[in-house]
Structure formats: structure tokens, C-alpha cells
Coordinates of C-alpha atoms in Angstrom, one line a residue:
M1 CA 18.5 21.6 -5.1
K2 CA 15.4 19.9 -5.1
F3 CA 14.9 20.7 -8.6
T4 CA 18.4 19.3 -9.3
K5 CA 17.5 16.3 -7.5
N6 CA 14.2 15.7 -9.5
I7 CA 16.1 16.0 -12.8
L8 CA 18.8 13.7 -11.8
A9 CA 16.1 11.2 -10.8
I10 CA 14.5 11.4 -14.5
A11 CA 17.9 11.3 -15.9
V12 CA 18.5 8.2 -14.2
L13 CA 15.2 6.6 -15.0
S14 CA 15.7 7.5 -18.9
S15 CA 19.3 6.1 -19.0
L16 CA 18.3 2.8 -17.4
S17 CA 15.3 2.5 -19.7
V18 CA 17.7 2.4 -22.6
S19 CA 19.3 -0.7 -21.4
A20 CA 16.3 -2.4 -21.5
F21 CA 17.0 -3.8 -24.8
A22 CA 19.9 -5.7 -23.3
A23 CA 18.4 -6.6 -20.1
D24 CA 15.3 -7.5 -18.2
L25 CA 14.3 -4.4 -17.2
N26 CA 10.5 -3.0 -17.1
L27 CA 9.4 0.5 -17.0
Y28 CA 6.2 0.9 -15.2
G29 CA 4.1 3.7 -13.5
K30 CA 0.6 4.5 -12.5
A31 CA -1.1 8.1 -12.8
N32 CA -4.1 8.9 -10.3
L33 CA -5.6 11.9 -9.9
T34 CA -9.0 13.2 -8.6
V35 CA -10.9 16.2 -8.7
Q36 CA -12.5 16.4 -4.9
S37 CA -14.3 18.1 -2.3
S38 CA -12.5 17.6 1.2
D39 CA -13.2 18.6 4.7
D40 CA -10.4 17.8 7.1
G41 CA -12.6 19.2 9.9
E42 CA -12.3 22.8 9.3
G43 CA -14.4 23.4 6.3
S44 CA -14.4 22.4 2.9
Y45 CA -12.4 23.1 0.1
T46 CA -12.0 22.2 -3.7
E47 CA -8.6 20.6 -4.8
V48 CA -7.0 18.4 -7.2
K49 CA -5.0 15.6 -5.7
S50 CA -2.4 13.1 -7.0
N51 CA -3.0 9.7 -5.3
A52 CA 0.5 7.9 -4.8
S53 CA 1.3 8.3 -8.7
R54 CA 4.1 6.7 -9.5
I55 CA 6.9 5.5 -11.9
G56 CA 9.6 3.0 -11.7
L57 CA 11.9 0.5 -13.1
K58 CA 12.0 -3.3 -12.2
G59 CA 13.5 -6.4 -13.1
T60 CA 15.5 -9.4 -12.8
H61 CA 18.8 -11.1 -13.9
A62 CA 19.8 -14.8 -14.2
L63 CA 22.9 -15.9 -12.3
E64 CA 24.4 -19.4 -12.3
D65 CA 22.9 -22.1 -9.9
G66 CA 19.5 -21.3 -10.3
L67 CA 19.6 -17.7 -9.0
E68 CA 18.6 -14.6 -10.2
V69 CA 19.0 -10.9 -9.2
V70 CA 15.7 -9.1 -8.3
Y71 CA 15.7 -5.4 -8.2
K72 CA 13.1 -2.3 -8.3
A73 CA 13.6 1.5 -7.9
E74 CA 10.1 3.1 -7.6
F75 CA 9.5 7.1 -7.4
Q76 CA 6.3 8.7 -6.4
V77 CA 5.4 11.8 -8.6
D78 CA 3.0 14.4 -7.5
L79 CA 1.1 15.0 -10.7
D80 CA -1.0 17.8 -9.0
G81 CA 1.9 20.3 -8.7
D82 CA 1.5 21.0 -5.1
S83 CA 4.9 19.9 -3.8
D84 CA 8.1 21.7 -4.3
D85 CA 9.9 18.2 -4.1
N86 CA 7.3 16.5 -6.3
I87 CA 9.6 13.1 -7.1
T88 CA 9.8 11.0 -3.9
S89 CA 11.5 7.5 -3.3
R90 CA 9.1 4.5 -2.8
N91 CA 10.5 1.0 -2.7
Q92 CA 13.9 0.8 -3.9
Y93 CA 15.7 -2.2 -3.3
I94 CA 18.0 -5.1 -4.6
G95 CA 18.2 -9.0 -3.9
L96 CA 18.4 -12.4 -5.0
R97 CA 15.8 -15.3 -5.5
G98 CA 16.4 -18.9 -5.7
A99 CA 15.3 -22.3 -4.5
F100 CA 15.8 -20.9 -1.0
G101 CA 13.4 -17.9 -1.5
E102 CA 14.0 -14.4 -1.6
V103 CA 16.1 -11.8 0.1
L104 CA 15.6 -8.1 -0.7
V105 CA 17.6 -5.2 0.7
G106 CA 16.8 -1.5 0.7
K107 CA 13.8 0.5 1.2
N108 CA 10.4 -1.5 1.2
D109 CA 7.1 -2.4 2.7
T110 CA 7.3 -4.5 5.7
V111 CA 5.6 -7.9 5.4
L112 CA 3.0 -6.9 7.7
K113 CA 1.9 -4.3 5.7
K114 CA 2.0 -6.6 2.6
S115 CA -0.1 -9.2 4.2
Q116 CA -3.3 -7.4 4.1
G117 CA -3.3 -8.3 0.2
K118 CA -6.0 -6.2 -1.5
V119 CA -8.7 -6.5 1.4
D120 CA -8.3 -2.3 1.3
L121 CA -10.3 -1.3 -1.6
F122 CA -9.5 2.3 -1.1
S123 CA -5.4 2.1 -0.9
D124 CA -3.7 5.3 -1.6
L125 CA -7.0 7.4 -1.6
N126 CA -8.7 9.0 1.6
G127 CA -10.4 6.0 2.7
D128 CA -7.0 4.0 2.9
I129 CA -6.8 1.8 6.2
K130 CA -3.9 3.7 7.2
S131 CA -5.9 6.7 8.1
L132 CA -6.9 4.7 11.4
F133 CA -4.4 2.0 11.8
E134 CA -0.6 1.7 12.3
G135 CA 1.3 -0.7 10.5
E136 CA 1.2 0.3 6.9
N137 CA 5.1 0.9 6.9
R138 CA 7.5 1.5 4.0
L139 CA 10.7 1.8 5.6
S140 CA 14.5 2.5 4.7
D141 CA 17.5 0.1 5.8
T142 CA 15.2 -3.0 5.7
I143 CA 16.3 -6.6 5.0
T144 CA 13.3 -8.6 4.0
Y145 CA 13.1 -12.5 3.5
K146 CA 10.3 -14.6 1.9
S147 CA 10.2 -18.6 2.0
P148 CA 9.2 -20.5 -0.7
K149 CA 5.7 -21.6 -0.9
F150 CA 4.7 -24.7 1.2
S151 CA 1.3 -26.1 0.4
G152 CA 0.3 -22.6 -0.5
I153 CA 1.9 -21.0 2.7
Q154 CA 4.6 -18.5 2.5
L155 CA 6.6 -16.8 5.4
G156 CA 7.8 -13.6 5.7
V157 CA 10.2 -11.5 8.0
T158 CA 11.4 -8.0 7.5
Y159 CA 14.2 -6.5 9.8
I160 CA 14.5 -2.7 10.0
A161 CA 18.1 -1.5 11.3
E162 CA 18.7 1.0 13.8
D163 CA 19.6 3.6 11.2
S164 CA 15.9 4.0 10.0
V165 CA 13.2 6.2 11.3
D166 CA 13.5 6.5 14.8
G167 CA 16.7 5.0 15.3
E168 CA 15.3 1.9 16.9
S169 CA 15.6 -1.7 15.2
G170 CA 12.2 -3.6 14.7
V171 CA 10.9 -7.0 13.3
S172 CA 7.9 -7.8 11.2
L173 CA 7.0 -11.3 10.5
S174 CA 4.0 -13.0 8.4
A175 CA 2.6 -16.3 7.4
V176 CA 0.5 -15.8 4.3
Y177 CA -1.7 -18.5 2.5
G178 CA -3.1 -18.4 -1.2
D179 CA -3.1 -15.6 -3.7
A180 CA -3.9 -12.0 -2.9
K181 CA -5.5 -11.5 -6.3
L182 CA -7.7 -14.7 -5.9
K183 CA -6.4 -15.7 -9.5
K184 CA -4.8 -19.0 -8.0
S185 CA -6.7 -19.8 -4.8
D186 CA -10.3 -19.3 -4.0
I187 CA -9.0 -17.7 -0.5
Y188 CA -6.5 -15.7 0.8
A189 CA -5.3 -15.5 4.4
S190 CA -2.7 -14.0 6.5
V191 CA -1.2 -13.5 10.2
A192 CA 1.2 -10.9 10.9
V193 CA 3.2 -9.1 13.6
D194 CA 5.1 -6.2 14.1
S195 CA 7.4 -5.8 16.9
E196 CA 8.9 -2.4 18.1
V197 CA 8.2 -1.4 14.0
D198 CA 8.0 2.5 13.9
G199 CA 7.3 3.1 17.4
Y200 CA 4.3 0.3 17.6
D201 CA 3.3 -3.4 18.4
V202 CA 0.8 -4.7 15.7
I203 CA -0.8 -8.0 15.2
R204 CA -2.9 -8.4 12.1
A205 CA -5.2 -11.1 10.9
T206 CA -6.5 -11.0 7.3
V207 CA -9.1 -13.0 5.3
Q208 CA -10.4 -12.6 1.7
G209 CA -12.7 -14.9 -0.8
K210 CA -15.4 -14.7 -3.0
V211 CA -19.0 -15.4 -2.4
A212 CA -20.9 -15.9 -5.6
D213 CA -19.9 -13.0 -7.6
I214 CA -19.1 -10.8 -4.6
T215 CA -15.4 -10.5 -3.1
L216 CA -15.7 -10.1 0.8
G217 CA -12.5 -9.4 2.9
A218 CA -11.9 -8.7 6.9
I219 CA -8.6 -7.5 8.8
L220 CA -8.7 -7.6 12.5
Q221 CA -6.1 -5.6 14.1
T222 CA -4.7 -4.9 17.6
Q223 CA -1.9 -2.4 18.3
E224 CA 0.1 -0.5 21.1
N225 CA 2.8 2.0 21.2
V226 CA 6.3 0.9 22.7
E227 CA 5.3 3.1 25.6
G228 CA 2.4 1.1 26.4
T229 CA 0.0 4.2 26.7
E230 CA -2.2 3.6 23.7
E231 CA -4.0 0.5 23.0
M232 CA -6.5 0.1 20.2
D233 CA -8.6 -2.9 18.6
G234 CA -9.9 -2.5 15.3
V235 CA -11.6 -4.0 12.2
V236 CA -12.0 -3.4 8.5
L237 CA -14.7 -5.2 6.3
S238 CA -15.0 -4.7 2.8
A239 CA -16.8 -5.9 -0.4
K240 CA -16.8 -5.5 -4.0
Y241 CA -19.1 -6.6 -6.6
T242 CA -18.3 -6.4 -10.6
V243 CA -20.8 -6.3 -13.4
N244 CA -19.8 -5.8 -17.0
K245 CA -17.6 -2.6 -16.9
M246 CA -18.8 -1.7 -13.4
T247 CA -17.3 -2.3 -9.8
Y248 CA -19.1 -1.3 -6.9
K249 CA -17.4 -1.0 -3.5
G250 CA -17.8 -0.6 0.0
Q251 CA -15.6 -0.5 3.3
F252 CA -16.0 -0.1 7.0
Q253 CA -13.1 0.5 9.2
A254 CA -13.5 0.9 13.0
A255 CA -10.7 1.7 15.8
N256 CA -11.9 1.4 19.4
Y257 CA -9.0 2.8 21.8
K258 CA -8.7 1.3 25.6
D259 CA -9.3 5.3 26.6
G260 CA -12.6 5.3 25.3
D261 CA -11.9 7.1 22.0
D262 CA -13.7 5.4 19.2
Q263 CA -13.1 6.2 15.6
T264 CA -15.0 5.0 12.4
G265 CA -14.7 5.5 8.7
I266 CA -17.1 4.4 5.9
T267 CA -16.2 4.4 2.2
V268 CA -18.4 3.8 -0.9
G269 CA -17.3 4.0 -4.3
V270 CA -17.5 2.8 -8.0
D271 CA -14.9 2.1 -11.1
Y272 CA -16.0 2.2 -14.5
K273 CA -13.3 0.4 -16.7
L274 CA -12.4 2.1 -19.9
A275 CA -9.8 -0.1 -20.7
K276 CA -7.3 -2.8 -19.0
S277 CA -5.1 0.1 -18.4
T278 CA -7.5 2.9 -17.5
K279 CA -10.6 3.4 -15.5
L280 CA -12.8 6.2 -14.1
F281 CA -14.0 6.2 -10.4
A282 CA -15.8 8.0 -7.8
F283 CA -15.8 7.5 -4.0
Y284 CA -17.1 9.0 -0.9
T285 CA -15.4 8.9 2.5
N286 CA -16.7 9.9 6.0
F287 CA -14.7 9.4 9.2
D288 CA -16.2 9.9 12.5
L289 CA -13.6 10.7 14.9
D290 CA -14.8 11.1 18.8
T291 CA -12.0 13.2 19.9
Q292 CA -11.5 15.4 16.7
E293 CA -13.8 17.1 13.9
D294 CA -15.2 14.5 11.5
N295 CA -13.3 14.3 7.8
E296 CA -15.2 14.0 4.6
Y297 CA -14.2 13.6 1.4
L298 CA -16.1 13.4 -2.1
A299 CA -14.1 12.8 -5.3
V300 CA -14.0 11.8 -9.0
G301 CA -11.0 10.5 -10.8
V302 CA -9.2 8.8 -13.3
E303 CA -6.3 6.3 -13.2
Y304 CA -3.9 5.0 -15.9
N305 CA -1.5 2.2 -15.4
F306 CA 1.5 1.1 -17.7

């Protein structure tokens, strides 16, 4: 059955890509593989790991009165071959865009998750901020609205219907200033709130900017589970510096729980750009966990985007 589903998904992608000649439809993807030594607390082992490799289709279609349809169908592909069901869904939605802003319906990242911009320098790798923080949610049964930008500020809201995850509805809110890629603005900043999303209430504040040739970022977060039995305050600090084809990166994360459990993570890495689409990279991650065994990862990898 899983094999049949995978073949069906590939067939859908193939058939839709043929229609790209007649519509604004883009086929895109990313292949990211690492060879790494991993220690999840019970001894180290060597593995080949696919890190959120994906393939997808996205596009728009112009309608009347300045409206356009927006759509995306993205699938994660586990290129390491470890999973029996190696094709799974990522963001998949349809919506409308116009002078009023944008409305998207389907499976999607919450606006709080999107609000961190590009501060997480090791997203999709072992050093991803989701290792210690809640709020990095991609959920089904969502409706997301993003307003037009007013003086560089954009408001957003994601409503999660009761049919998703744990059968409870939730709301995610955000206010964002600037450009996450720092190409259209010198600074990026956001404030976001989750209310009863995937079992947690979260408040997150994010800022990122450039000082000389160094890009600096910070996230402050407080979170509490809906039962009120788990409270945490946390911080992420990141920095990167690019010279010629090399980008040097570092990131620190701390999660301090009210019950006294302190967790910290540090990741350092380097990227070497072979082309606009391709890079080689290496990273080292260490998580210091008070009540669990420490986790440690050392990896080299390659990433190709199309």
C-alpha cells in the first residue's frame, strides 16, 4: 500500500509538471544528505541521513479584479532509503492573493514558525531550534491570512481547526517587520504568539541584522503546555560570516525550565559554495541535557537546490 501511494504521488507530480507549459507552475526541490557520526545518548554510530530533502510544485494563476490563485504541493523524500514510506507530505495548500493580502487553506507552517525568518542557521539539521523549542509546527486543517505590508510591517494569523493533531483548535498570530533574507531591509524583526497550538502556548520575539559583514540573530521564547505543568524560557543566538565561497556559522540555544531542568545546545559549521545551487558543508552539534544523556553529532554533507 505504501509503495502504491509513493508511485501515485510521483505520477501526480509528473503529470502536473507537463502542464507547466500552459500555466505558471514551477517544479522545485532540495536534496540534502549527510554522512555523520551520531550519538543520541546511548553511544555513537555512523549513518547516512537525508535532511528534509523535498520535491514540490508551486505557482499562481491570474484571475479577474487583481486576484490570483496561489498553490503548493510539497513532499519530503527520504533519500537515505531508511523509511518504508519515503514520501511524506509537507506544505500543501491553495489560496487567494490580492490587494487584501493572502489567504491559504490546507497543510502549512504556522505564522509563529515562519516568524523566526532565517535566524536558525541549522534548520532541518540536528542543530535545528525545534530540538529544544516548541512552536516549530507544520499542521493540517489550517487557514492562514497574511495582510499587505504597511510601512514594512505584515500581520499574520493561522487558525488550526479541531480536526487537526489532538482534536483541539488553536490560533497562531504574528507581526513581522522587514525582509527575512535582509536584501530589502537592514533588519528583520517579529513578535509571534501561539495559543493552544499542538498543546502549547508560546510567545516568540525575533531579530536579525548585519553588523559589518557579520549577520547576527536572536530569538527569545517563553512557552507553557496547556495543562500548566511545564514552563520554559529560552534564547537562541546565531552568527554567520561569509568570505569568498566560505560561510562560517555558529549558534547557541538555551532552554531553562521552571522545574530546574536546563538544556543547552551549541552548533558550529562551515559551508563551501560550489555554485548558486550547490554547497558542501560540515557541522558539529552538542546538546547538554540535565536530565538526559548528552547528544552529539559530527557531519559532512552536500546540498543541491533546483
